[in-house]
Coordinates of C-alpha atoms and ligand atoms in Angstrom, one line a residue:
M1 CA 71.4 24.6 -34.8
R2 CA 69.6 27.5 -36.2
I3 CA 69.1 30.4 -34.2
H4 CA 65.4 32.1 -34.5
L5 CA 65.7 35.9 -34.3
A6 CA 63.3 38.2 -35.4
A7 CA 65.8 40.1 -37.1
V8 CA 65.6 42.9 -35.2
C9 CA 69.0 44.5 -35.4
L10 CA 70.0 47.7 -33.8
S11 CA 72.2 50.2 -35.2
F12 CA 75.7 50.0 -34.1
W13 CA 76.1 52.6 -31.3
S14 CA 78.7 55.1 -32.2
G15 CA 78.9 57.0 -29.1
V16 CA 82.2 57.6 -27.1
A17 CA 82.8 54.6 -25.0
L18 CA 83.0 55.2 -21.2
A19 CA 86.3 54.9 -19.7
Q20 CA 87.4 51.8 -18.2
A21 CA 88.3 51.5 -14.7
P22 CA 92.1 52.2 -14.3
A23 CA 94.1 49.0 -13.7
A24 CA 93.8 48.6 -10.0
P25 CA 96.9 47.1 -8.6
A26 CA 96.2 43.6 -7.0
V27 CA 97.2 43.5 -3.4
A28 CA 98.7 40.3 -2.1
V29 CA 97.3 39.1 1.1
G30 CA 99.2 36.1 2.5
A31 CA 99.4 33.5 -0.3
N32 CA 96.4 35.1 -1.8
V33 CA 95.4 37.9 -3.9
K34 CA 92.9 40.6 -2.8
H35 CA 90.8 41.4 -5.9
T36 CA 89.9 45.0 -6.4
A37 CA 88.3 44.7 -10.1
F38 CA 86.3 42.3 -12.3
R39 CA 88.5 40.8 -14.9
P40 CA 85.9 39.1 -17.5
G41 CA 87.4 36.0 -19.1
E42 CA 90.4 35.5 -17.0
Q43 CA 90.8 32.9 -13.9
W44 CA 88.9 33.9 -10.9
H45 CA 90.2 32.5 -7.7
D46 CA 88.3 32.2 -4.1
T47 CA 89.9 33.5 -1.0
E48 CA 91.7 30.2 -0.8
G49 CA 93.4 30.7 -3.9
N50 CA 91.2 28.0 -5.7
L51 CA 89.5 28.7 -9.0
I52 CA 86.1 29.5 -8.4
N53 CA 83.9 26.8 -9.5
A54 CA 79.9 27.9 -10.0
H55 CA 78.8 27.9 -13.5
G56 CA 75.6 28.8 -14.9
G57 CA 75.0 30.6 -11.5
G58 CA 73.0 33.2 -9.8
V59 CA 73.4 35.5 -6.9
L60 CA 71.5 36.1 -3.7
R61 CA 72.0 39.1 -1.3
V62 CA 71.1 38.5 2.1
G63 CA 71.6 41.8 4.1
K64 CA 75.3 42.9 3.0
T65 CA 76.6 39.6 2.1
Y66 CA 76.0 37.9 -1.5
Y67 CA 76.1 34.5 -2.0
W68 CA 77.1 32.9 -5.7
Y69 CA 75.6 29.7 -6.3
G70 CA 76.9 27.5 -9.3
E71 CA 77.3 24.6 -10.8
K72 CA 80.5 22.7 -9.6
R73 CA 82.0 21.1 -12.6
A74 CA 84.8 18.3 -12.9
Q75 CA 86.5 17.9 -15.9
Q76 CA 82.9 17.4 -17.7
Q77 CA 81.0 15.8 -15.0
E78 CA 78.6 17.7 -12.9
E79 CA 79.3 17.4 -9.0
G80 CA 76.4 19.4 -7.2
V81 CA 75.7 23.2 -6.6
T82 CA 78.5 25.1 -4.9
V83 CA 78.0 28.4 -2.8
Y84 CA 80.6 31.3 -2.3
S85 CA 80.1 34.4 0.0
S86 CA 81.1 37.8 -0.5
R87 CA 80.8 41.2 0.7
D88 CA 82.1 43.0 -2.3
L89 CA 81.5 41.1 -5.2
Y90 CA 85.4 40.8 -6.0
N91 CA 86.5 38.5 -3.4
W92 CA 84.6 35.1 -2.9
R93 CA 85.0 32.8 -0.1
Y94 CA 84.0 29.1 -0.6
E95 CA 81.1 28.0 1.6
G96 CA 81.1 24.4 0.3
V97 CA 78.6 22.4 -1.8
A98 CA 75.1 23.9 -0.9
L99 CA 73.4 20.9 -2.8
Q100 CA 75.1 17.5 -2.8
P101 CA 74.1 14.9 -5.5
S102 CA 72.8 11.9 -3.8
T103 CA 74.8 8.7 -3.2
Q104 CA 71.7 6.7 -3.3
P105 CA 71.4 4.5 -6.5
G106 CA 68.1 5.8 -8.4
H107 CA 67.6 9.2 -6.7
D108 CA 66.5 11.9 -8.7
I109 CA 69.9 13.7 -8.1
E110 CA 71.8 10.4 -8.1
Q111 CA 75.5 11.4 -8.6
G112 CA 75.8 11.7 -12.3
C113 CA 72.8 13.6 -12.6
L114 CA 72.9 17.1 -14.0
M115 CA 72.0 20.0 -11.7
E116 CA 72.4 23.1 -14.1
R117 CA 71.9 26.7 -13.8
P118 CA 70.9 27.0 -10.2
K119 CA 69.2 30.0 -8.5
V120 CA 68.4 30.8 -5.0
L121 CA 65.6 32.9 -3.7
F122 CA 64.5 33.5 0.1
N123 CA 60.9 33.0 0.8
K124 CA 60.0 35.6 3.7
K125 CA 56.8 33.7 4.6
T126 CA 58.6 30.5 5.4
G127 CA 61.9 31.7 6.3
K128 CA 63.7 29.3 4.0
Y129 CA 66.1 29.4 1.5
V130 CA 64.6 27.9 -1.9
M131 CA 66.7 26.3 -4.9
W132 CA 65.5 25.9 -8.4
F133 CA 67.7 24.1 -10.9
H134 CA 67.7 22.3 -14.6
L135 CA 67.8 18.7 -13.7
E136 CA 68.7 16.0 -16.0
L137 CA 68.4 12.3 -14.5
K138 CA 71.6 10.2 -14.6
G139 CA 72.5 8.3 -17.9
K140 CA 69.4 10.1 -19.5
G141 CA 71.2 12.9 -21.6
Y142 CA 69.1 16.0 -21.8
S143 CA 65.5 14.2 -22.1
A144 CA 64.1 14.2 -18.8
A145 CA 63.9 18.4 -19.0
R146 CA 63.0 18.8 -15.2
A147 CA 62.8 21.5 -12.7
G148 CA 64.6 20.5 -9.5
V149 CA 63.6 22.2 -6.3
A150 CA 65.6 22.2 -2.6
V151 CA 65.3 24.0 0.3
A152 CA 67.5 25.1 3.3
D153 CA 67.5 27.0 6.4
K154 CA 70.5 29.2 5.7
P155 CA 71.9 30.6 2.3
T156 CA 75.0 28.4 2.6
G157 CA 73.0 25.3 3.1
P158 CA 72.8 22.4 3.2
F159 CA 70.0 22.2 0.8
R160 CA 67.5 19.4 0.7
Y161 CA 66.4 18.0 -2.2
V162 CA 62.2 18.4 -2.4
S163 CA 61.1 17.2 -5.7
S164 CA 61.5 17.6 -9.5
F165 CA 59.0 17.9 -12.1
R166 CA 57.9 19.3 -15.5
P167 CA 56.0 22.7 -14.9
N168 CA 52.3 22.0 -15.3
G169 CA 53.5 19.4 -17.9
H170 CA 56.3 21.6 -19.9
M171 CA 59.8 20.3 -20.6
S172 CA 62.2 22.7 -18.5
R173 CA 65.6 23.1 -19.5
D174 CA 67.6 26.2 -19.2
M175 CA 66.0 28.4 -16.4
T176 CA 66.2 31.2 -14.1
L177 CA 64.1 32.4 -11.1
Y178 CA 62.9 36.1 -10.5
L179 CA 61.5 37.5 -7.2
D180 CA 59.4 40.7 -8.1
D181 CA 58.9 43.6 -5.7
D182 CA 55.7 42.6 -4.4
G183 CA 57.3 38.9 -2.9
R184 CA 55.8 36.8 -5.9
A185 CA 58.5 34.8 -7.4
Y186 CA 58.9 33.2 -11.2
H187 CA 60.2 30.3 -12.9
I188 CA 61.3 31.4 -16.3
Y189 CA 62.2 28.2 -18.8
S190 CA 63.0 26.9 -21.8
A191 CA 60.3 24.4 -22.7
R192 CA 59.3 22.3 -25.9
E193 CA 62.8 21.3 -27.0
N194 CA 63.8 24.8 -26.2
Y195 CA 61.6 26.4 -29.0
D196 CA 59.1 27.9 -26.1
L197 CA 60.5 30.5 -23.4
R198 CA 58.0 30.1 -20.6
I199 CA 57.0 31.5 -17.3
A200 CA 55.6 30.1 -14.0
R201 CA 54.5 31.8 -10.9
L202 CA 55.6 29.9 -8.0
S203 CA 53.3 28.6 -5.5
D204 CA 53.6 31.1 -2.2
D205 CA 56.0 28.8 -0.5
F206 CA 58.1 28.6 -3.8
L207 CA 58.1 25.0 -3.8
T208 CA 56.2 24.6 -6.9
A209 CA 54.7 25.9 -10.0
T210 CA 51.3 27.5 -9.8
K211 CA 48.8 27.0 -13.0
Q212 CA 49.7 30.6 -13.8
D213 CA 52.0 29.7 -16.4
T214 CA 52.4 31.6 -19.7
L215 CA 54.2 31.1 -23.3
L216 CA 56.6 34.2 -23.6
F217 CA 57.8 33.5 -26.8
S218 CA 58.8 30.9 -29.2
N219 CA 62.0 32.2 -30.6
H220 CA 64.2 29.3 -29.7
R221 CA 66.0 30.8 -26.9
E222 CA 67.6 29.6 -23.7
A223 CA 69.9 31.0 -20.9
P224 CA 67.5 33.6 -19.6
A225 CA 68.2 36.5 -17.3
V226 CA 66.1 38.8 -16.0
F227 CA 66.0 42.5 -14.7
K228 CA 63.7 45.2 -13.7
T229 CA 64.3 49.1 -13.9
G230 CA 62.3 52.3 -14.5
G231 CA 59.2 50.0 -14.1
R232 CA 60.0 47.7 -17.1
Y233 CA 61.1 44.0 -17.0
Y234 CA 64.3 43.3 -19.5
L235 CA 65.0 39.7 -20.3
I236 CA 68.5 38.7 -22.1
T237 CA 68.6 35.2 -23.4
S238 CA 70.9 33.0 -25.8
G239 CA 70.5 30.9 -29.0
C240 CA 70.6 27.3 -28.7
T241 CA 74.0 26.0 -29.8
G242 CA 75.0 23.8 -26.8
W243 CA 78.2 25.1 -25.3
D244 CA 79.4 27.1 -28.3
P245 CA 78.6 31.0 -28.1
N246 CA 76.1 32.9 -30.3
Q247 CA 74.0 36.0 -30.4
A248 CA 72.3 37.2 -27.4
T249 CA 68.8 38.9 -27.6
L250 CA 67.2 41.4 -25.2
H251 CA 63.3 41.7 -24.8
V252 CA 61.2 44.2 -22.9
A253 CA 57.8 44.0 -21.4
D254 CA 55.5 45.8 -19.1
T255 CA 54.8 42.8 -17.1
L256 CA 56.6 39.4 -16.7
F257 CA 53.8 37.7 -18.7
G258 CA 54.4 39.9 -21.8
P259 CA 53.6 40.8 -24.3
W260 CA 57.6 41.0 -24.7
Q261 CA 59.0 43.0 -27.6
E262 CA 62.4 42.0 -29.0
L263 CA 65.0 44.7 -28.9
G264 CA 67.9 43.0 -30.8
D265 CA 71.3 42.3 -29.4
P266 CA 72.5 44.3 -26.4
M267 CA 76.2 43.4 -26.8
R268 CA 78.2 46.1 -28.4
G269 CA 81.9 45.9 -29.8
P270 CA 84.3 43.4 -30.9
N271 CA 82.8 39.8 -30.8
A272 CA 79.2 41.2 -29.5
Q273 CA 77.5 39.0 -31.9
K274 CA 78.9 35.8 -29.9
T275 CA 78.2 37.7 -26.8
F276 CA 82.0 37.7 -26.3
G277 CA 82.3 34.2 -26.4
G278 CA 79.8 33.8 -23.5
Q279 CA 76.4 32.7 -22.6
S280 CA 74.0 34.8 -20.4
T281 CA 73.0 33.2 -17.1
Y282 CA 72.3 36.2 -14.7
V283 CA 71.8 39.8 -14.1
L284 CA 72.5 41.2 -10.7
P285 CA 71.5 44.6 -9.3
A286 CA 74.8 46.6 -8.3
P287 CA 75.2 46.9 -4.8
G288 CA 74.0 50.5 -3.2
R289 CA 73.3 51.7 -6.9
P290 CA 69.7 51.5 -8.0
G291 CA 69.2 51.5 -11.7
S292 CA 72.8 49.7 -12.3
F293 CA 73.2 46.4 -13.1
I294 CA 75.8 43.6 -13.8
F295 CA 75.6 41.3 -16.2
L296 CA 76.8 37.7 -15.6
A297 CA 77.8 35.1 -18.6
D298 CA 79.8 31.9 -18.7
R299 CA 82.5 31.3 -21.3
W300 CA 82.1 27.7 -21.4
N301 CA 85.4 25.5 -21.8
P302 CA 83.6 22.1 -23.0
K303 CA 87.0 20.3 -22.7
D304 CA 87.5 21.5 -19.3
L305 CA 84.1 22.8 -17.8
K306 CA 85.5 23.4 -14.2
D307 CA 87.8 26.5 -16.1
S308 CA 85.0 27.8 -18.0
R309 CA 85.4 31.6 -17.5
Y310 CA 83.2 34.3 -15.8
L311 CA 82.4 37.3 -17.8
W312 CA 80.8 39.9 -15.5
L313 CA 80.2 43.4 -17.2
P314 CA 78.1 46.5 -16.6
V315 CA 75.1 47.1 -18.2
Q316 CA 75.0 50.5 -19.8
F317 CA 71.9 52.4 -20.8
R318 CA 72.0 54.3 -24.0
Q319 CA 69.0 56.3 -25.0
G320 CA 67.4 54.4 -22.3
Q321 CA 68.2 51.1 -23.7
P322 CA 70.1 48.6 -21.6
T323 CA 73.6 47.6 -23.7
I324 CA 76.6 45.8 -22.8
E325 CA 80.4 46.4 -24.0
W326 CA 83.3 44.6 -23.3
L327 CA 85.9 45.8 -20.8
D328 CA 88.9 44.1 -19.8
R329 CA 88.9 45.2 -16.1
W330 CA 86.4 47.4 -14.4
N331 CA 85.2 48.0 -10.8
L332 CA 82.2 49.0 -9.3
D333 CA 83.0 53.0 -9.4
F334 CA 82.3 52.3 -12.8
F335 CA 78.7 52.9 -12.1
A336 CA 79.2 56.6 -10.9
Q337 CA 80.1 57.4 -14.5
P338 CA 77.0 59.0 -16.7
G339 CA 75.2 56.3 -18.9
A340 CA 76.2 53.4 -16.2
K341 CA 72.6 53.8 -14.9
S342 CA 68.9 53.5 -15.8
A343 CA 67.1 56.9 -15.9
G344 CA 64.0 55.1 -14.8
Q345 CA 65.7 55.1 -11.3
Ligands
GAL401 C1 73.5 24.9 -23.4 C2 73.0 25.5 -22.0 C3 73.9 25.1 -20.9 C4 74.1 23.6 -21.1 C5 74.6 23.3 -22.5 C6 74.9 21.5 -22.6 O1 72.8 25.3 -24.6 O2 72.6 26.9 -21.8 O3 73.4 25.2 -19.7 O4 72.9 22.6 -20.6 O5 73.7 23.8 -23.5 O6 75.1 21.5 -24.1

């Protein structure tokens, strides 16, 4: 597939790379291993020793606990949305399937449907956890192009399916949610056969999209991941090549509704032009470190989707601009180093 880029290519950053975290030894805990670092691209096991199965995911912080939601995959088939919890971001406890596919024939989320790229927000007004995901109906390929919504009383679920729709009539495939500081929430989604990236403000209960729904740009982008620092919004997206990796793009704006300015590819170093073999899914503010962010991506393995790997990498600020560089191994101490933090914070 063609990738439409506005041909903005940043000059290659040639400064001195920040040191990686020293290889921290893994400490055996019973039959399991306690992780003390991120190891992008390697198999990542939960606290029971099983492979973490949470693809196209996002992370929600509730107090001191992080919840990681993602697609549960068999070799190919999608089997609902899993949730894991963690206090340190390295060690994740399996909390189960937060949203189960339905066993009822003809149901929107009947087993065999696709529930991709789930993201969860907490709604302060209703006291509910609200999940949005990209829904494709069973046996219909990617033609339904709907946003699905589910709700729960606890972050671990169980989530109850609420509805699915095309926001304001627009196709809705890859997506993310963003909760702004003022409590307003937004759905950012690929529309019009992925040619358009749009944003819609959510209703106050977060259960549906309002009419405040705007085209961001028409560059044929997907896999949106948003973060905000120094009063500016940043948006990382991928091109549209299915499971195959492609070049990421960074956009910046002063307001979520734009205008969005393209800044080129934020990835740096070997295989950067293919996002290190991955595809963006989320950007997570680093715990207790304002202005520091972790970029989350999936390195898809279409032959065995459950063994698709996770790429978690620190966002580094070069001349005030977010960049992402490959590290084999790193830990959160990385953010104590100069350049690992936005000056805007
Ligand atoms: C990608 C998309 C993934 C998944 C995949 C299926 O473009 O980002 O979430 O839908 O296509 O081929």
